[in-house]
Short mmCIF file of C-alpha atoms and ligand atoms in Angstrom, two decimals:
data_model
loop_
_atom_site.label_atom_id
_atom_site.label_comp_id
_atom_site.label_asym_id
_atom_site.label_seq_id
_atom_site.Cartn_x
_atom_site.Cartn_y
_atom_site.Cartn_z
CA MET A 27 45.63 -56.46 -64.51
CA ARG A 28 48.03 -57.39 -67.30
CA THR A 29 51.58 -58.27 -66.29
CA LYS A 30 54.20 -56.28 -68.17
CA LEU A 31 56.50 -58.23 -70.49
CA VAL A 32 59.90 -57.16 -71.84
CA VAL A 33 61.44 -59.32 -74.57
CA GLY A 34 64.92 -58.87 -76.00
CA ASN A 35 65.24 -59.62 -79.70
CA TRP A 36 68.94 -60.23 -80.20
CA LYS A 37 68.49 -60.55 -83.98
CA MET A 38 71.63 -61.92 -85.73
CA ASN A 39 74.02 -60.55 -83.13
CA GLY A 40 76.32 -61.86 -80.44
CA ASN A 41 78.54 -64.86 -80.01
CA PHE A 42 78.88 -67.54 -77.39
CA VAL A 43 81.08 -65.51 -75.05
CA GLN A 44 79.20 -62.22 -75.44
CA ASN A 45 75.88 -63.95 -74.84
CA GLN A 46 77.12 -65.48 -71.60
CA GLU A 47 78.43 -62.11 -70.44
CA LEU A 48 75.12 -60.47 -71.26
CA LEU A 49 73.12 -63.14 -69.44
CA ASN A 50 75.51 -63.07 -66.47
CA ALA A 51 74.66 -59.40 -66.10
CA ILE A 52 70.93 -59.41 -66.77
CA ILE A 53 70.09 -62.39 -64.54
CA PRO A 54 71.08 -60.65 -61.28
CA GLY A 55 70.15 -57.23 -62.69
CA THR A 56 66.48 -58.16 -63.14
CA LYS A 57 66.13 -60.67 -60.30
CA GLU A 58 64.42 -58.40 -57.78
CA LEU A 59 61.87 -57.03 -60.25
CA ARG A 60 58.25 -57.83 -59.51
CA ASN A 61 55.26 -57.91 -61.85
CA VAL A 62 57.39 -57.91 -64.95
CA ILE A 63 58.28 -60.90 -67.09
CA CYS A 64 61.64 -60.75 -68.87
CA ALA A 65 62.65 -62.90 -71.84
CA VAL A 66 65.27 -63.06 -74.57
CA CYS A 67 64.90 -64.40 -78.11
CA ALA A 68 68.28 -65.70 -79.25
CA PRO A 69 69.63 -66.87 -82.62
CA TYR A 70 68.93 -70.60 -83.08
CA PRO A 71 72.45 -71.98 -82.50
CA TYR A 72 72.71 -70.30 -79.11
CA ILE A 73 69.36 -71.44 -77.74
CA PRO A 74 70.79 -74.53 -75.97
CA ALA A 75 73.38 -72.38 -74.17
CA VAL A 76 70.75 -69.78 -73.33
CA GLN A 77 68.53 -72.53 -71.92
CA LEU A 78 71.41 -73.78 -69.78
CA ALA A 79 72.13 -70.29 -68.47
CA LEU A 80 68.50 -69.36 -67.79
CA LYS A 81 66.85 -72.60 -66.79
CA ASP A 82 66.75 -71.99 -63.05
CA THR A 83 66.23 -68.27 -63.29
CA HIS A 84 63.26 -65.92 -63.63
CA ILE A 85 64.09 -65.08 -67.28
CA PHE A 86 62.35 -66.90 -70.13
CA TRP A 87 63.77 -67.54 -73.57
CA GLY A 88 62.62 -68.11 -77.10
CA ALA A 89 63.39 -67.94 -80.81
CA GLN A 90 63.09 -65.25 -83.45
CA ASN A 91 61.36 -67.33 -86.09
CA VAL A 92 59.94 -70.79 -86.71
CA SER A 93 58.86 -72.85 -89.70
CA GLN A 94 55.21 -73.11 -90.61
CA PHE A 95 55.83 -76.71 -91.68
CA ASP A 96 55.93 -80.04 -89.87
CA LEU A 97 59.19 -81.98 -89.62
CA GLY A 98 60.42 -82.98 -93.06
CA ALA A 99 62.35 -81.93 -96.15
CA TYR A 100 62.69 -78.18 -95.51
CA THR A 101 66.40 -77.47 -95.69
CA GLY A 102 67.49 -74.67 -93.40
CA GLU A 103 64.23 -74.47 -91.48
CA VAL A 104 63.58 -75.02 -87.77
CA ALA A 105 60.41 -76.75 -86.56
CA VAL A 106 58.37 -75.97 -83.46
CA GLU A 107 59.24 -79.38 -82.00
CA MET A 108 62.91 -78.38 -82.09
CA LEU A 109 62.21 -75.22 -80.16
CA LEU A 110 60.25 -77.22 -77.61
CA ASP A 111 63.23 -79.56 -77.18
CA PHE A 112 65.04 -76.56 -75.74
CA ALA A 113 62.08 -75.42 -73.64
CA CYS A 114 61.49 -72.21 -75.55
CA ARG A 115 58.46 -70.34 -74.25
CA TYR A 116 58.22 -67.59 -76.86
CA VAL A 117 58.75 -67.30 -80.59
CA ILE A 118 58.61 -64.09 -82.60
CA VAL A 119 56.55 -64.38 -85.79
CA GLY A 120 56.17 -61.83 -88.55
CA HIS A 121 58.96 -59.49 -87.52
CA SER A 122 59.16 -56.76 -90.15
CA GLU A 123 62.67 -57.89 -91.10
CA ARG A 124 61.25 -61.35 -91.89
CA ARG A 125 58.44 -59.76 -93.85
CA SER A 126 60.56 -57.33 -95.85
CA LEU A 127 63.85 -59.24 -96.31
CA PHE A 128 62.58 -62.81 -96.46
CA GLY A 129 59.25 -62.35 -98.19
CA GLU A 130 56.94 -63.49 -95.42
CA ASP A 131 53.41 -62.40 -96.21
CA ASN A 132 50.43 -62.18 -93.88
CA HIS A 133 49.30 -65.70 -94.69
CA THR A 134 52.72 -67.25 -94.01
CA VAL A 135 52.97 -65.34 -90.76
CA ALA A 136 49.50 -66.58 -89.77
CA GLU A 137 50.56 -70.16 -90.49
CA LYS A 138 53.66 -69.74 -88.33
CA PHE A 139 51.53 -68.27 -85.57
CA LYS A 140 49.15 -71.24 -85.73
CA LYS A 141 51.94 -73.81 -85.81
CA ALA A 142 53.73 -72.24 -82.85
CA GLN A 143 50.62 -71.91 -80.80
CA SER A 144 49.24 -75.35 -81.43
CA ALA A 145 52.57 -76.75 -80.20
CA GLY A 146 52.29 -74.79 -76.96
CA LEU A 147 54.71 -71.97 -77.72
CA ILE A 148 53.61 -68.38 -77.18
CA PRO A 149 53.85 -66.54 -80.49
CA ILE A 150 54.81 -62.86 -80.37
CA LEU A 151 53.05 -61.56 -83.46
CA CYS A 152 54.68 -58.42 -84.89
CA VAL A 153 52.56 -55.91 -86.75
CA GLY A 154 53.36 -52.42 -87.97
CA GLU A 155 53.31 -49.96 -90.81
CA THR A 156 55.98 -48.35 -92.97
CA LEU A 157 56.57 -44.61 -92.85
CA ALA A 158 54.96 -44.22 -96.28
CA GLN A 159 51.84 -46.03 -95.06
CA ARG A 160 51.68 -43.85 -91.94
CA GLU A 161 52.01 -40.70 -94.01
CA ILE A 162 49.00 -41.58 -96.12
CA ASP A 163 47.00 -42.57 -93.06
CA GLU A 164 47.07 -46.29 -93.75
CA THR A 165 48.40 -47.42 -90.37
CA GLU A 166 45.16 -48.89 -89.05
CA ARG A 167 44.27 -50.55 -92.34
CA VAL A 168 47.68 -52.26 -92.59
CA ILE A 169 47.56 -53.48 -89.00
CA GLU A 170 44.00 -54.66 -89.40
CA GLU A 171 45.03 -56.79 -92.39
CA GLN A 172 47.99 -58.24 -90.49
CA LEU A 173 45.75 -59.15 -87.54
CA ASP A 174 42.87 -60.40 -89.64
CA ALA A 175 45.08 -62.92 -91.44
CA VAL A 176 45.84 -64.53 -88.08
CA ILE A 177 42.32 -64.27 -86.66
CA LYS A 178 40.88 -65.79 -89.84
CA LEU A 179 43.19 -68.79 -89.63
CA THR A 180 43.19 -69.40 -85.88
CA GLY A 181 40.09 -67.71 -84.45
CA ILE A 182 39.88 -64.85 -81.97
CA ASN A 183 40.31 -67.11 -78.92
CA SER A 184 43.78 -68.09 -80.09
CA LEU A 185 44.98 -64.63 -79.13
CA THR A 186 44.56 -65.67 -75.49
CA GLN A 187 47.83 -67.57 -75.64
CA SER A 188 49.77 -65.02 -77.60
CA VAL A 189 51.43 -61.63 -77.48
CA ILE A 190 51.16 -58.85 -80.05
CA ALA A 191 54.04 -56.47 -80.70
CA TYR A 192 53.24 -53.19 -82.42
CA GLU A 193 56.44 -52.25 -84.20
CA PRO A 194 56.22 -49.28 -86.57
CA ILE A 195 58.80 -50.14 -89.21
CA TRP A 196 60.07 -46.57 -89.33
CA ALA A 197 61.04 -46.85 -85.67
CA ILE A 198 62.92 -50.17 -85.79
CA GLY A 199 66.67 -49.76 -85.47
CA THR A 200 66.40 -46.13 -86.58
CA GLY A 201 66.66 -44.40 -83.22
CA ARG A 202 63.34 -42.77 -84.07
CA THR A 203 60.79 -43.87 -81.49
CA ALA A 204 57.04 -43.45 -81.78
CA THR A 205 55.88 -40.93 -79.20
CA PRO A 206 53.99 -42.49 -76.31
CA ALA A 207 50.80 -40.93 -77.70
CA GLN A 208 51.39 -42.32 -81.21
CA ALA A 209 52.09 -45.79 -79.84
CA GLN A 210 49.17 -45.67 -77.39
CA SER A 211 46.79 -44.72 -80.17
CA VAL A 212 47.73 -47.80 -82.23
CA HIS A 213 47.72 -50.08 -79.19
CA ALA A 214 44.24 -48.85 -78.28
CA PHE A 215 43.13 -49.45 -81.86
CA ILE A 216 44.43 -53.04 -81.73
CA ARG A 217 42.75 -53.72 -78.38
CA SER A 218 39.43 -52.20 -79.42
CA LYS A 219 39.44 -54.14 -82.68
CA ILE A 220 39.89 -57.38 -80.76
CA ALA A 221 37.36 -56.32 -78.12
CA LYS A 222 34.70 -56.10 -80.83
CA GLN A 223 35.03 -59.87 -81.14
CA ASN A 224 35.89 -60.82 -77.56
CA THR A 225 36.34 -58.34 -74.70
CA GLU A 226 37.95 -60.84 -72.35
CA VAL A 227 40.61 -61.77 -74.90
CA ALA A 228 41.24 -58.08 -75.57
CA ASP A 229 41.48 -57.17 -71.88
CA ASN A 230 44.02 -59.88 -71.13
CA LEU A 231 46.15 -59.52 -74.25
CA GLN A 232 49.71 -58.24 -73.76
CA ILE A 233 50.46 -55.71 -76.49
CA LEU A 234 54.12 -54.75 -76.60
CA TYR A 235 55.64 -51.72 -78.27
CA GLY A 236 58.85 -52.15 -80.28
CA GLY A 237 60.97 -49.60 -82.12
CA SER A 238 64.06 -47.95 -80.64
CA VAL A 239 63.00 -48.47 -77.04
CA LYS A 240 65.83 -47.40 -74.72
CA ALA A 241 66.33 -46.84 -71.03
CA SER A 242 65.64 -43.15 -71.62
CA ASN A 243 62.20 -43.54 -73.23
CA ALA A 244 60.90 -46.83 -71.78
CA SER A 245 59.13 -45.37 -68.72
CA ASP A 246 57.06 -42.91 -70.75
CA LEU A 247 56.03 -45.60 -73.23
CA PHE A 248 55.22 -48.18 -70.57
CA ALA A 249 53.12 -45.66 -68.66
CA MET A 250 50.53 -45.70 -71.46
CA PRO A 251 47.42 -47.70 -70.55
CA ASP A 252 47.54 -50.07 -73.51
CA ILE A 253 51.31 -50.60 -73.68
CA ASP A 254 52.11 -53.76 -71.78
CA GLY A 255 55.87 -53.82 -72.23
CA GLY A 256 58.34 -53.87 -75.07
CA LEU A 257 60.07 -55.88 -77.75
CA ILE A 258 63.60 -54.58 -77.61
CA GLY A 259 66.19 -54.91 -80.38
CA GLY A 260 69.46 -52.97 -80.14
CA ALA A 261 69.11 -52.02 -76.49
CA SER A 262 68.65 -55.66 -75.47
CA LEU A 263 72.31 -56.28 -76.35
CA ILE A 264 73.50 -53.79 -73.74
CA ALA A 265 73.09 -55.23 -70.26
CA ASN A 266 72.50 -51.96 -68.39
CA GLU A 267 70.03 -50.72 -71.00
CA PHE A 268 68.04 -53.93 -70.93
CA ILE A 269 68.00 -54.02 -67.13
CA SER A 270 66.80 -50.40 -67.00
CA ILE A 271 64.08 -51.10 -69.55
CA CYS A 272 62.89 -54.10 -67.53
CA SER A 273 62.93 -51.92 -64.40
CA ALA A 274 60.89 -49.25 -66.19
CA ALA A 275 58.25 -51.89 -66.90
CA GLN A 276 57.90 -52.55 -63.20
CA GLN A 277 56.86 -49.01 -62.29
C1 LIG B 1 63.08 -55.10 -83.05
O1 LIG B 1 63.90 -55.58 -83.79
O2 LIG B 1 62.10 -55.78 -82.76
C2 LIG B 1 63.29 -53.75 -82.56
C3 LIG B 1 62.30 -53.15 -81.96
O3 LIG B 1 64.53 -53.20 -82.76
P1 LIG B 1 65.10 -51.83 -82.11
O4 LIG B 1 64.72 -51.85 -80.66
O5 LIG B 1 66.57 -51.90 -82.32
O6 LIG B 1 64.45 -50.71 -82.84
#
């Protein structure tokens, strides 16, 4: 059985005080939950404080991006070693905002995935289609290309130590959530595609749904057989919402 995972993606939000308040609420609020892993991915400058706040708790932490390069002359970048210095467990790679606003293509994302994983971090690989692509029935093709770039570079077994997040771009930050059936259909596609190469990897892989998940829709989404939790943006900044979403993952 796959353990459910709920990851908050704080994006470029919060400040030192707000983050502490949020963590002070979600630590006790999720403490009694069983069979669900909770994590938050914070902006880089706050990771040391997040580590300090979470280190003896049940909540894991991580980053929202990482460089594909080794230490060196890459102004403004952050290397995997730096994330490991602060005991990050997870790192998001290929979020659609990185792809669309910062020009990350499938190959770059695959390199980031490989770099993170070979250093011992767990990459959360984001895949998903635009509304235009969905409307012309290109969803599976787009996702297949995004996955294939990673599998080609790292091999199918590398997915063992990773998480995939299906995030339809039209649902991110828009308040428009994929229906549980729409999300399940893509999750099942992803799992069956991987199963063609390795059934064990596919069976154990956590595939998260992301895109306007809230307390009010989380239970229905998480009840789907191939949805193993969520990657949560806006709602992860509101303590009660995030706690409820984590609780929904437990049921
Ligand atoms: C995200 O940024 O990964 C996300 C899913 O955002 P939201 O929950 O706000 O749609």
